[in-house]
C-alpha angles and dihedrals in degrees: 000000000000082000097055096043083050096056090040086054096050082049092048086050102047095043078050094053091043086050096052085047100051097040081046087060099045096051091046092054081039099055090035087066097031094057132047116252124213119197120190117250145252097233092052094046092066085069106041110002095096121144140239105293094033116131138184124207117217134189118201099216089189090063142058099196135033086025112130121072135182123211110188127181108241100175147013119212116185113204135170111204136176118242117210104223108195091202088044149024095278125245150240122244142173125234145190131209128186125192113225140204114203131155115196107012082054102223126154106166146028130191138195122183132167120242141186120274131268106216104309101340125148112202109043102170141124125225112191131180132203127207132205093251089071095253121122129188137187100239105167117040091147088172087074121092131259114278094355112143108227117192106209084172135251096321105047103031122213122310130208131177100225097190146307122233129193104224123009135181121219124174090338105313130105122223129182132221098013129176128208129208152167144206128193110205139188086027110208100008122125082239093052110152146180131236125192126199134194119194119176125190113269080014118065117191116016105156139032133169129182125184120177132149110235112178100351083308117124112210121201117185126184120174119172129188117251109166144011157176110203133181131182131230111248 
């Protein structure tokens, strides 16, 4: 009899298992047509989608010592995530997040992740970077227009696409496709500052300026790109 009640429990678990897969797969192809999906592109890939092993070299030109740093990729994760809309349903979108090593620039982590259009807009992702000190800012929304302040809150500050050029030159080298942007952080503080950022196609970030005044100190930060090795993800 224990044998038998044994056996009927192992049948009860696995038609249990086989249920929960079954209703697992259902809801997933259910929520996949019921709810908008967003990929990143192609065309944004070329500036943040670099794999595990990829580094940037950059020099600091305000600065004599202290002033090469290396930020290397360490590691790639892949997530799809679901996005509450308040105007619509929500969506689904995929993101990436790199893990960094940096020494003196201070980052940690990077993150891409695709977003919904704007109009007719293309590339309609977020890159966001995240530094040791425990701030993170959106640093690369190309899909908004020229000159237009957005508010992304406290933490965040106000971003603003300055201008896009098809070809620029910094410290002697030509890039192509380059995006500039700004961010205005700590809005309002007695130590509000301002970070630029520069991000070419196959390149990714290749400038980036800060200037804040801390303590009656002005600081004024330039670091330039000046080698890479850089892979893409497949």
């Amino acid at each position: 009899m224990k044998k038998l009640q044994a056996i009927s429990k192992i049948k009860i678990s696995l038609l249990m298992i086989i249920a929960i897969i079954f209703v697992q797969s259902c809801t997933d192809e259910e929520i996949i047509t019921e709810y908008p999906y967003h990929e990143i592109s192609e065309e944004y890939q070329a500036y943040t989608a670099f794999d595990s092993g990829s580094y940037w070299v950059y020099q600091k030109t305000t600065a004599t010592i202290n002033n090469i740093d290396t930020v290397k990729i360490t590691k790639v994760n892949f997530d799809r995530r679901f996005h509450i809309d308040n105007t619509t349903t929500g969506f689904f979108y995929d993101a990436i997040e790199q893990s960094l090593s940096s020494t003196y620039i201070g980052l940690e982590k990077a993150e891409t992740s695709a977003g919904s259009p704007i109009n007719n807009s293309t590339m309609n992702e977020n890159y966001r970077i995240f530094f040791n000190s425990g701030s993170y800012y959106s640093v690369f929304i190309p899909k908004f227009p020229v000159d237009s302040m957005q508010l992304l809150g406290d933490a965040e500050g106000n971003y603003q696409n300055l201008a896009f050029h098809n070809q620029l030159e910094i410290q002697g080298r030509i890039y192509t496709d380059v995006f500039h942007t700004q961010v205005i952080f700590n809005v309002g503080q007695v130590d509000q500052g301002i970070m630029e950022f520069f991000f070419a196609k196959d390149f990714g970030l290749v400038k980036y300026t800060k200037k804040q005044l801390i303590n009656d100190i002005q600081i004024n930060d330039e670091w330039v790109l000046t080698n890479s090795m850089l892979t893409r993800i497949p």
